[in-house]
Amino acid sequence: MTLVRSILLRREAGIVVMIFAFCLAVGLYKPHFLTVQSLRIILLLVPLIMIGAMAQMLVLVARHVDLSIGSILGFSAMVVGLMYREFPDIYWLVGFPVAILTGAFLGLGNGLLVTIFRLPSIIVTLGTLSLYRGLTFIISDARQINRSVIPTELKAMSRTSPIFDIPWIILIAFGVALMTYVVARHTQLGRQIYALGSNPEAAPLRGIDVAKVTLVVFTLAGALSGLAGILYASRWGFVNPSNTGAGFEFQVIAAVVIGGVSINGGVGTVSGTVLGVLLLGCVSAALPLLGIPGSTQNAIYGAVILIALLIDRSVRQRGVTSLSRAAS
Amino acid sequence: MLKKSLLAATAVLTLTAGTSTAEDIDIVFVGKNTGNPYFDSLTQGFVDACEVIACNFEFVAPATAEATSQIPFLEAQIQRGVDVIAISPNSPDALNQVFQSARDQGIIVLTVNGDITGNEQFRDATILPTDFTKVGADQIEMVGSLIGYEGEIAILSATTEAPDQNFWIEGMNETLANDPKYANMTLVATVYGDDQPEKSTTEMEALLANFPNLKGVIAPTTVGIAAAAQVVQSRGIADQVKVTGLGLPSEMREFVKDGTVEGFQLWSPYNEGWLASYFAVGLKNGTMTNEVGGTFEVPNLGTITINEGNSINTQAALTTFNADNIDDFDF
Amino acid sequence: MMNSTPAPTRELAPARPTWHIVLVRPETMTFLLLLFGLVGASFLSPFFLDAGYILRSFTLTAEMSIVALVLTMVVISGEIDLSPAANMALSACIFAWVQDAGVPLPIAVIVGLLAGLAMGALNAFMSIRMQLPSIIVTIGTLIFFRGLAQVIAGDRSIRVPDSFIGINNVMIAGIPLPVVIFVLVAILLGLVLGTTAVGRQIYQIGTNQQAALHAGINAKKIKVGLFLVLGLVSAAAGIMAASRLGSVRYDLVLGGELQMVLMAMLGGTYIFGGRGTILGTFLAAWLLVIVSTGMTVANLLPAIQLTVLGILLIVAIIATNFIYARTQR
């Protein structure tokens, strides 16, 4: 156990080294990159991905995957946007429970399809990716929710701060990461998620209700995507039926896989995921500064995922061989 | 919701049944994509015009603005046998083959709000909101007036290949180079936010980081100007960096009201739809001809001239929006 | 088709009546849906029922349908590939880019095809050689290939020469060439899967890889071969699309992986491998065209199509799982 843990620690240390090396390299060329101002830019880029990555991490640890989180984000944001448009007098904070519940509901839909019909989550969520996006168009009549509709207080959360001049949405994102850490490490649910993911066959024998845990994981992922939805409205000040959340799932999967969450379930840490998110944030912020066209960004993300997969595999194999050596 | 779509389906049925008896002209407008607020206003122009003159109007658009996504919709309109296809093309060349087969069947093809530059032979005419050759100069004058005709400026555009934006940027460069009025202004960078809020924001932040003496930013795209304004608003530097460009009043109102943006420009998308309907019906009825140099009358817009390349403009110059008049516009 | 019921049906259970064997099959479901779709679409719009129009519309998805046929074989073998749509875009971009740079057309085509083959090889290396789950690997390559296409083409559309444009206007006995190619590929692959030793082995690998290995089948070799063929066919499909459109952009068939997987699933291919037929995918391809053109010609909101596609995918896997669960043992 300590051995596995030390490997994981090394993985996180590796990402930290990569982040520092990358930032230094960029900083040598553009000293401005190493200022507080640019830290603020990076941190303002990542809150949505951070929250989505926490959702995806839980799902991956349970040996599933959720491709629909971008569409859940879009749908929840649209529901909230429509609410603000139709009921302009409503108290703006009401949007948060509405978005989270909407997301949880859609996530529960994924979970039910996966558990009741025993279907692979990747195909189910590929279907709901399309389905939820289509529903977003239908409820909005394919019209955008404009800036004027989004409450000023909500938009201000992306600029104003309660403490240390750190905007609200950054605090919320790190708060979500902290809560995920607590759930993953210090609750029975967390232990069950890891146990389920590392060995689904043995899980029932250890008294784990597989269906229940799976449902909870997908519902949580949906709820977090819903939260990301209302924060999208806060950050960008509009909700568009086709753009909002589109491609979000790929960014999130990239961050999570870089962070060392194993696609084979059972392995993954909040700290690794947070670092993975920050590394992606540094890359996104550095590209325009260096004058590299944004069109290279997707190729970089894709390459990073593939490399992370290979690293993940070699780490796993080394772990297995050293474990067996220790055993013999 | 399902009920609503079924209703829509039956509405389409009855509508098409109606057309076989009445001799109304069927106009369809194929937008770039659904959910694009710009086209709401443009479409309204069509709708209102068709209530005055005899035409049936429908708006369709694909879910995404990728180059080929309009093709199935065009094929479907050909199959339906509409009289006029108006379209804001997503690609300057991928639609050529479909346009050809539409025109082979006698359908009039009008590009609206953007042209298929280099492939003009595949459409009948183009309806553009204003004289695009003047946009560049107008925008330079706009930013010059905001920064006192002195200092560094930058451009935050849409995509690197966006034909209209590139044409305007060319005009801006020429104006800066040739007009002594702007001799003290230097264009330090042209960057591209790909019309995505995230990328536009990071590009704007990078501009501010790379050019600390930046005085003004022109964003000739509705997504870009909103993103640029948001960055300036968030940093509270509206007195140091002036953001202007082309934007929608509905999206910019907040920034004008709180002083982040002093002024920006655009045209009336509504009038494009209005003019396109009159022109389409006129062509079909034979009361107008599509000849370069010809003129025709459109209510509210006056005398319209068909320019070189069968290009028609709805207004002579850009409209400028500022704190005084922003509340008069609702698109 | 005849192939997916391998001869040794166990005699222990009471024999199912012939009508049961014939009717309770996923392909029957697809066929009935197809008929239902035809009736529904002609009811939605009076302009729909026109063979010429349906064939013309099919040319818009013919390239993807051809790829879906090969994808069906990959899924039967127990793997999956979500990257063919991105492969189509990247191959087409490389092809157009190379010929735009002055390379003669035939060589440009070969370069494009080789690029597709290399992409198939990358998928095979990661999924088979490195034994990573193909589903995650191909999500990675999907983003990577699409990203590379964006690097090559940027936001630009690359023209192809006029002489190369218009594969969809070439008619053979009144049928557009892409449709003819689709039918021929379907017949060929149907024969391979249904009548050859390799075809049988693909089913065996997908049903139980361990048992197949013990039976002396080189599962790795066959799977690598399937990924390579899929890469090559995707590239060919991408180049066909370039000929139909006259120009190439990085966003060619963006999101097409959903439709391809949908065609295979809707045709009754079992997501866990071992079952499925080319006939099923063939019928499903037509079903999708009829559903989507039926809705387009009725000027329905495109979002309704997205919704319907999503629901169809989920219903299709539930139905095939159900049918297979009942007809097994």
Tab-separated table of C-alpha atoms in Angstrom, chain A:
chain	number	residue	atom	x	y	z
A	1	MET	CA	0.000	0.000	0.000
A	2	THR	CA	2.781	2.390	0.958
A	3	LEU	CA	4.504	1.430	-2.254
A	4	VAL	CA	1.485	2.306	-4.376
A	5	ARG	CA	1.155	5.525	-2.457
A	6	SER	CA	4.770	6.472	-3.004
A	7	ILE	CA	4.322	5.937	-6.747
A	8	LEU	CA	1.323	8.227	-6.678
A	9	LEU	CA	3.265	10.807	-4.758
A	10	ARG	CA	5.961	10.614	-7.344
A	11	ARG	CA	3.315	11.187	-10.013
A	12	GLU	CA	2.155	14.374	-8.353
A	13	ALA	CA	5.702	15.496	-7.825
A	14	GLY	CA	6.220	14.916	-11.537
A	15	ILE	CA	3.342	17.237	-12.456
A	16	VAL	CA	4.621	19.904	-10.088
A	17	VAL	CA	8.022	19.693	-11.756
A	18	MET	CA	6.376	19.934	-15.171
A	19	ILE	CA	4.388	23.006	-14.125
A	20	PHE	CA	7.482	24.746	-12.773
A	21	ALA	CA	9.614	23.822	-15.768
A	22	PHE	CA	6.944	25.018	-18.152
A	23	CYS	CA	6.354	28.297	-16.337
A	24	LEU	CA	10.075	28.996	-16.051
A	25	ALA	CA	10.620	28.278	-19.717
A	26	VAL	CA	7.819	30.628	-20.691
A	27	GLY	CA	8.971	33.139	-18.095
A	28	LEU	CA	12.480	33.254	-19.534
A	29	TYR	CA	11.034	34.328	-22.826
A	30	LYS	CA	8.189	36.442	-21.454
A	31	PRO	CA	9.029	37.570	-17.921
A	32	HIS	CA	5.524	38.898	-17.581
A	33	PHE	CA	4.314	35.307	-17.304
A	34	LEU	CA	5.832	35.060	-13.814
A	35	THR	CA	3.729	37.813	-12.219
A	36	VAL	CA	0.759	37.788	-9.907
A	37	GLN	CA	-1.320	39.277	-12.706
A	38	SER	CA	-0.762	36.236	-14.882
A	39	LEU	CA	-1.420	33.876	-11.965
A	40	ARG	CA	-4.771	35.612	-11.690
A	41	ILE	CA	-5.389	35.052	-15.420
A	42	ILE	CA	-4.555	31.363	-15.091
A	43	LEU	CA	-6.744	30.915	-12.032
A	44	LEU	CA	-9.634	32.666	-13.762
A	45	LEU	CA	-9.298	30.247	-16.684
A	46	VAL	CA	-9.616	27.068	-14.671
A	47	PRO	CA	-12.600	27.158	-12.263
A	48	LEU	CA	-15.051	25.457	-14.619
A	49	ILE	CA	-12.546	22.802	-15.662
A	50	MET	CA	-11.594	22.268	-12.036
A	51	ILE	CA	-15.174	21.523	-11.038
A	52	GLY	CA	-15.738	19.329	-14.108
A	53	ALA	CA	-12.498	17.490	-13.376
A	54	MET	CA	-13.634	16.675	-9.841
A	55	ALA	CA	-16.833	15.234	-11.326
A	56	GLN	CA	-14.959	13.227	-13.948
A	57	MET	CA	-12.407	12.014	-11.400
A	58	LEU	CA	-15.090	10.429	-9.239
A	59	VAL	CA	-16.640	8.773	-12.298
A	60	LEU	CA	-13.305	7.446	-13.572
A	61	VAL	CA	-12.302	6.138	-10.157
A	62	ALA	CA	-15.543	4.136	-10.153
A	63	ARG	CA	-14.380	2.669	-13.490
A	64	HIS	CA	-16.881	4.587	-15.604
A	65	VAL	CA	-16.644	7.644	-17.809
A	66	ASP	CA	-19.075	10.495	-18.402
A	67	LEU	CA	-18.922	12.129	-21.829
A	68	SER	CA	-22.134	14.085	-21.252
A	69	ILE	CA	-20.874	16.559	-18.635
A	70	GLY	CA	-20.448	19.341	-21.201
A	71	SER	CA	-24.047	18.910	-22.306
A	72	ILE	CA	-25.220	18.783	-18.680
A	73	LEU	CA	-23.326	22.032	-18.089
A	74	GLY	CA	-25.039	23.594	-21.101
A	75	PHE	CA	-28.501	22.369	-20.151
A	76	SER	CA	-28.235	23.495	-16.520
A	77	ALA	CA	-26.900	26.899	-17.543
A	78	MET	CA	-29.786	27.238	-19.988
A	79	VAL	CA	-32.405	26.292	-17.397
A	80	VAL	CA	-31.024	28.939	-15.066
A	81	GLY	CA	-30.794	31.490	-17.872
A	82	LEU	CA	-34.397	30.864	-18.870
A	83	MET	CA	-35.438	31.193	-15.241
A	84	TYR	CA	-33.729	34.593	-14.984
A	85	ARG	CA	-35.359	35.664	-18.234
A	86	GLU	CA	-38.876	34.514	-17.410
A	87	PHE	CA	-38.811	35.559	-13.762
A	88	PRO	CA	-36.631	38.687	-13.649
A	89	ASP	CA	-37.653	39.395	-10.048
A	90	ILE	CA	-36.381	36.118	-8.664
A	91	TYR	CA	-33.588	36.299	-6.081
A	92	TRP	CA	-30.384	35.635	-7.996
A	93	LEU	CA	-28.956	33.044	-5.587
A	94	VAL	CA	-31.911	30.764	-6.397
A	95	GLY	CA	-30.013	29.958	-9.592
A	96	PHE	CA	-27.491	27.862	-7.686
A	97	PRO	CA	-29.823	25.199	-6.271
A	98	VAL	CA	-31.725	25.165	-9.558
A	99	ALA	CA	-28.566	24.557	-11.607
A	100	ILE	CA	-27.203	21.939	-9.223
A	101	LEU	CA	-30.506	20.071	-9.026
A	102	THR	CA	-30.962	20.166	-12.795
A	103	GLY	CA	-27.486	18.742	-13.259
A	104	ALA	CA	-28.038	16.107	-10.593
A	105	PHE	CA	-31.247	15.059	-12.293
A	106	LEU	CA	-29.523	14.585	-15.673
A	107	GLY	CA	-26.632	12.779	-13.990
A	108	LEU	CA	-29.110	10.495	-12.281
A	109	GLY	CA	-30.524	9.748	-15.748
A	110	ASN	CA	-27.094	8.576	-16.863
A	111	GLY	CA	-26.709	6.496	-13.715
A	112	LEU	CA	-30.088	4.838	-14.119
A	113	LEU	CA	-29.392	3.879	-17.737
A	114	VAL	CA	-26.029	2.449	-16.743
A	115	THR	CA	-27.261	0.479	-13.752
A	116	ILE	CA	-30.719	-0.710	-14.806
A	117	PHE	CA	-29.765	-1.845	-18.278
A	118	ARG	CA	-26.150	-2.731	-17.432
A	119	LEU	CA	-24.874	-0.656	-20.316
A	120	PRO	CA	-21.334	0.653	-20.789
A	121	SER	CA	-21.244	4.214	-19.493
A	122	ILE	CA	-19.230	5.495	-22.452
A	123	ILE	CA	-21.935	4.612	-24.971
A	124	VAL	CA	-24.769	5.752	-22.719
A	125	THR	CA	-23.132	9.114	-22.149
A	126	LEU	CA	-22.249	9.459	-25.833
A	127	GLY	CA	-25.997	9.147	-26.383
A	128	THR	CA	-26.933	11.577	-23.624
A	129	LEU	CA	-24.233	13.992	-24.837
A	130	SER	CA	-26.356	14.375	-27.946
A	131	LEU	CA	-29.697	14.040	-26.196
A	132	TYR	CA	-29.064	16.664	-23.493
A	133	ARG	CA	-27.610	19.068	-26.068
A	134	GLY	CA	-30.701	18.620	-28.222
A	135	LEU	CA	-32.939	19.287	-25.221
A	136	THR	CA	-30.966	22.465	-24.529
A	137	PHE	CA	-31.867	23.708	-27.992
A	138	ILE	CA	-35.482	22.702	-27.567
A	139	ILE	CA	-36.100	24.368	-24.184
A	140	SER	CA	-34.377	27.555	-25.359
A	141	ASP	CA	-36.032	27.558	-28.782
A	142	ALA	CA	-32.424	27.738	-30.060
A	143	ARG	CA	-31.986	31.263	-28.724
A	144	GLN	CA	-29.130	32.650	-26.681
A	145	ILE	CA	-29.611	34.055	-23.191
A	146	ASN	CA	-28.095	37.525	-23.381
A	147	ARG	CA	-25.944	39.482	-20.962
A	148	SER	CA	-28.769	41.729	-19.901
A	149	VAL	CA	-30.701	38.761	-18.517
A	150	ILE	CA	-27.952	37.397	-16.264
A	151	PRO	CA	-28.121	39.098	-12.831
A	152	THR	CA	-25.356	41.616	-12.202
A	153	GLU	CA	-24.565	40.016	-8.843
A	154	LEU	CA	-23.941	36.683	-10.544
A	155	LYS	CA	-21.638	38.197	-13.164
A	156	ALA	CA	-19.816	40.095	-10.414
A	157	MET	CA	-18.814	36.780	-8.785
A	158	SER	CA	-16.190	36.418	-11.492
A	159	ARG	CA	-14.578	39.750	-10.552
A	160	THR	CA	-15.357	40.585	-6.947
A	161	SER	CA	-13.821	38.878	-4.014
A	162	PRO	CA	-14.637	38.297	-0.351
A	163	ILE	CA	-11.021	37.778	0.664
A	164	PHE	CA	-7.449	38.384	-0.557
A	165	ASP	CA	-8.739	39.786	-3.840
A	166	ILE	CA	-9.424	36.248	-5.074
A	167	PRO	CA	-12.660	36.222	-7.097
A	168	TRP	CA	-15.560	34.148	-5.836
A	169	ILE	CA	-15.541	31.595	-8.619
A	170	ILE	CA	-11.935	30.625	-7.913
A	171	LEU	CA	-12.779	30.138	-4.254
A	172	ILE	CA	-15.808	28.055	-5.180
A	173	ALA	CA	-13.721	25.846	-7.474
A	174	PHE	CA	-11.106	25.177	-4.804
A	175	GLY	CA	-13.872	24.672	-2.269
A	176	VAL	CA	-15.327	21.960	-4.493
A	177	ALA	CA	-11.886	20.359	-4.763
A	178	LEU	CA	-11.540	20.404	-0.981
A	179	MET	CA	-14.954	18.826	-0.534
A	180	THR	CA	-14.166	16.172	-3.084
A	181	TYR	CA	-10.995	15.433	-1.158
A	182	VAL	CA	-12.968	14.996	2.044
A	183	VAL	CA	-15.530	12.755	0.367
A	184	ALA	CA	-12.887	10.662	-1.372
A	185	ARG	CA	-10.581	10.209	1.592
A	186	HIS	CA	-12.668	10.432	4.706
A	187	THR	CA	-16.098	9.014	4.027
A	188	GLN	CA	-17.465	5.534	3.560
A	189	LEU	CA	-18.864	6.572	0.204
A	190	GLY	CA	-15.372	7.538	-0.952
A	191	ARG	CA	-13.889	4.239	0.148
A	192	GLN	CA	-16.695	2.402	-1.619
A	193	ILE	CA	-16.098	4.315	-4.853
A	194	TYR	CA	-12.421	3.364	-4.832
A	195	ALA	CA	-13.193	-0.238	-3.891
A	196	LEU	CA	-15.800	-0.501	-6.634
A	197	GLY	CA	-13.431	0.860	-9.226
A	198	SER	CA	-10.452	-1.264	-8.297
A	199	ASN	CA	-12.438	-4.484	-8.394
A	200	PRO	CA	-16.072	-4.379	-9.502
A	201	GLU	CA	-16.472	-8.162	-9.195
A	202	ALA	CA	-15.347	-8.269	-5.586
A	203	ALA	CA	-17.259	-5.137	-4.541
A	204	PRO	CA	-20.585	-6.869	-3.760
A	205	LEU	CA	-18.722	-9.454	-1.679
A	206	ARG	CA	-17.401	-6.625	0.467
A	207	GLY	CA	-20.915	-5.450	1.143
A	208	ILE	CA	-20.952	-2.615	-1.385
A	209	ASP	CA	-24.240	-1.846	-3.084
A	210	VAL	CA	-22.825	-1.429	-6.589
A	211	ALA	CA	-25.973	0.045	-8.098
A	212	LYS	CA	-26.335	2.597	-5.327
A	213	VAL	CA	-22.739	3.765	-5.469
A	214	THR	CA	-22.861	4.008	-9.265
A	215	LEU	CA	-26.045	6.079	-9.089
A	216	VAL	CA	-24.542	8.394	-6.487
A	217	VAL	CA	-21.367	8.875	-8.521
A	218	PHE	CA	-23.220	9.838	-11.696
A	219	THR	CA	-25.641	12.063	-9.770
A	220	LEU	CA	-22.739	13.850	-8.069
A	221	ALA	CA	-20.998	14.300	-11.410
A	222	GLY	CA	-24.204	15.779	-12.802
A	223	ALA	CA	-24.632	18.099	-9.829
A	224	LEU	CA	-21.076	19.404	-10.167
A	225	SER	CA	-21.581	19.925	-13.908
A	226	GLY	CA	-24.726	21.862	-13.055
A	227	LEU	CA	-22.712	24.069	-10.690
A	228	ALA	CA	-20.186	24.603	-13.476
A	229	GLY	CA	-23.157	25.591	-15.654
A	230	ILE	CA	-24.250	28.521	-13.508
A	231	LEU	CA	-20.617	29.587	-13.077
A	232	TYR	CA	-20.325	29.635	-16.870
A	233	ALA	CA	-23.161	32.155	-16.894
A	234	SER	CA	-21.288	34.129	-14.250
A	235	ARG	CA	-17.911	34.033	-16.030
A	236	TRP	CA	-19.037	34.727	-19.596
A	237	GLY	CA	-22.315	36.506	-18.989
A	238	PHE	CA	-24.367	34.599	-21.531
A	239	VAL	CA	-25.690	31.130	-22.263
A	240	ASN	CA	-25.637	29.850	-25.815
A	241	PRO	CA	-27.461	26.649	-26.781
A	242	SER	CA	-24.706	25.410	-29.054
A	243	ASN	CA	-21.461	26.767	-27.539
A	244	THR	CA	-21.990	26.592	-23.810
A	245	GLY	CA	-20.175	23.479	-22.571
A	246	ALA	CA	-19.386	22.109	-26.038
A	247	GLY	CA	-16.083	20.214	-25.953
A	248	PHE	CA	-15.911	20.673	-22.169
A	249	GLU	CA	-15.727	16.894	-21.650
A	250	PHE	CA	-12.508	16.645	-23.638
A	251	GLN	CA	-10.710	19.386	-21.708
A	252	VAL	CA	-11.812	17.760	-18.486
A	253	ILE	CA	-10.712	14.267	-19.503
A	254	ALA	CA	-7.353	15.684	-20.555
A	255	ALA	CA	-6.882	17.367	-17.163
A	256	VAL	CA	-7.934	14.309	-15.210
A	257	VAL	CA	-5.775	11.863	-17.164
A	258	ILE	CA	-2.767	14.177	-16.835
A	259	GLY	CA	-3.485	14.307	-13.125
A	260	GLY	CA	-2.839	10.611	-12.871
A	261	VAL	CA	-6.369	9.270	-12.529
A	262	SER	CA	-6.279	5.780	-13.966
A	263	ILE	CA	-8.737	4.854	-16.685
A	264	ASN	CA	-8.834	1.377	-15.169
A	265	GLY	CA	-10.613	2.646	-12.081
A	266	GLY	CA	-9.723	2.696	-8.439
A	267	VAL	CA	-6.783	5.090	-8.716
A	268	GLY	CA	-6.765	8.874	-8.632
A	269	THR	CA	-6.238	11.737	-6.235
A	270	VAL	CA	-7.741	15.174	-5.866
A	271	SER	CA	-4.311	16.775	-5.583
A	272	GLY	CA	-3.154	15.154	-8.842
A	273	THR	CA	-6.310	16.290	-10.587
A	274	VAL	CA	-5.929	19.847	-9.322
A	275	LEU	CA	-2.357	19.905	-10.605
A	276	GLY	CA	-3.473	18.487	-13.959
A	277	VAL	CA	-6.026	21.299	-14.220
A	278	LEU	CA	-3.421	23.931	-13.334
A	279	LEU	CA	-0.971	22.586	-15.915
A	280	LEU	CA	-3.632	22.874	-18.620
A	281	GLY	CA	-4.440	26.377	-17.372
A	282	CYS	CA	-0.772	27.402	-17.657
A	283	VAL	CA	-0.624	26.059	-21.216
A	284	SER	CA	-3.829	27.875	-22.227
A	285	ALA	CA	-2.615	31.163	-20.789
A	286	ALA	CA	0.896	30.879	-22.228
A	287	LEU	CA	-0.033	30.116	-25.846
A	288	PRO	CA	-1.385	33.591	-26.744
A	289	LEU	CA	1.410	35.259	-24.782
A	290	LEU	CA	3.947	33.412	-26.919
A	291	GLY	CA	2.001	34.244	-30.066
A	292	ILE	CA	1.188	30.611	-30.781
A	293	PRO	CA	-2.164	30.393	-32.563
A	294	GLY	CA	-5.005	28.965	-30.521
A	295	SER	CA	-5.611	26.371	-33.217
A	296	THR	CA	-2.726	24.291	-31.864
A	297	GLN	CA	-4.396	23.918	-28.517
A	298	ASN	CA	-6.480	20.841	-29.356
A	299	ALA	CA	-3.523	18.994	-30.873
A	300	ILE	CA	-1.563	19.686	-27.698
A	301	TYR	CA	-4.427	18.461	-25.512
A	302	GLY	CA	-4.737	15.272	-27.584
A	303	ALA	CA	-1.016	14.573	-27.517
A	304	VAL	CA	-0.914	15.205	-23.774
A	305	ILE	CA	-3.725	12.686	-23.204
A	306	LEU	CA	-1.942	10.008	-25.246
A	307	ILE	CA	1.369	10.603	-23.468
A	308	ALA	CA	-0.352	10.564	-20.082
A	309	LEU	CA	-1.962	7.226	-20.984
A	310	LEU	CA	1.429	5.754	-21.823
A	311	ILE	CA	2.986	7.103	-18.626
A	312	ASP	CA	0.038	5.770	-16.672
A	313	ARG	CA	0.596	2.344	-18.153
A	314	SER	CA	4.321	2.211	-17.546
A	315	VAL	CA	3.843	3.401	-13.939
A	316	ARG	CA	1.204	0.747	-13.429
A	317	GLN	CA	3.424	-1.956	-14.866
A	318	ARG	CA	6.393	-0.908	-12.770
A	319	GLY	CA	4.128	-0.950	-9.737
A	320	VAL	CA	2.924	-4.443	-10.575
A	321	THR	CA	6.431	-5.830	-11.184
A	322	SER	CA	7.884	-4.266	-8.038
A	323	LEU	CA	4.885	-5.501	-6.046
A	324	SER	CA	5.394	-9.019	-7.297
A	325	ARG	CA	9.095	-8.739	-6.620
A	326	ALA	CA	8.354	-7.629	-3.086
A	327	ALA	CA	5.968	-10.539	-2.668
A	328	SER	CA	8.452	-13.170	-3.794
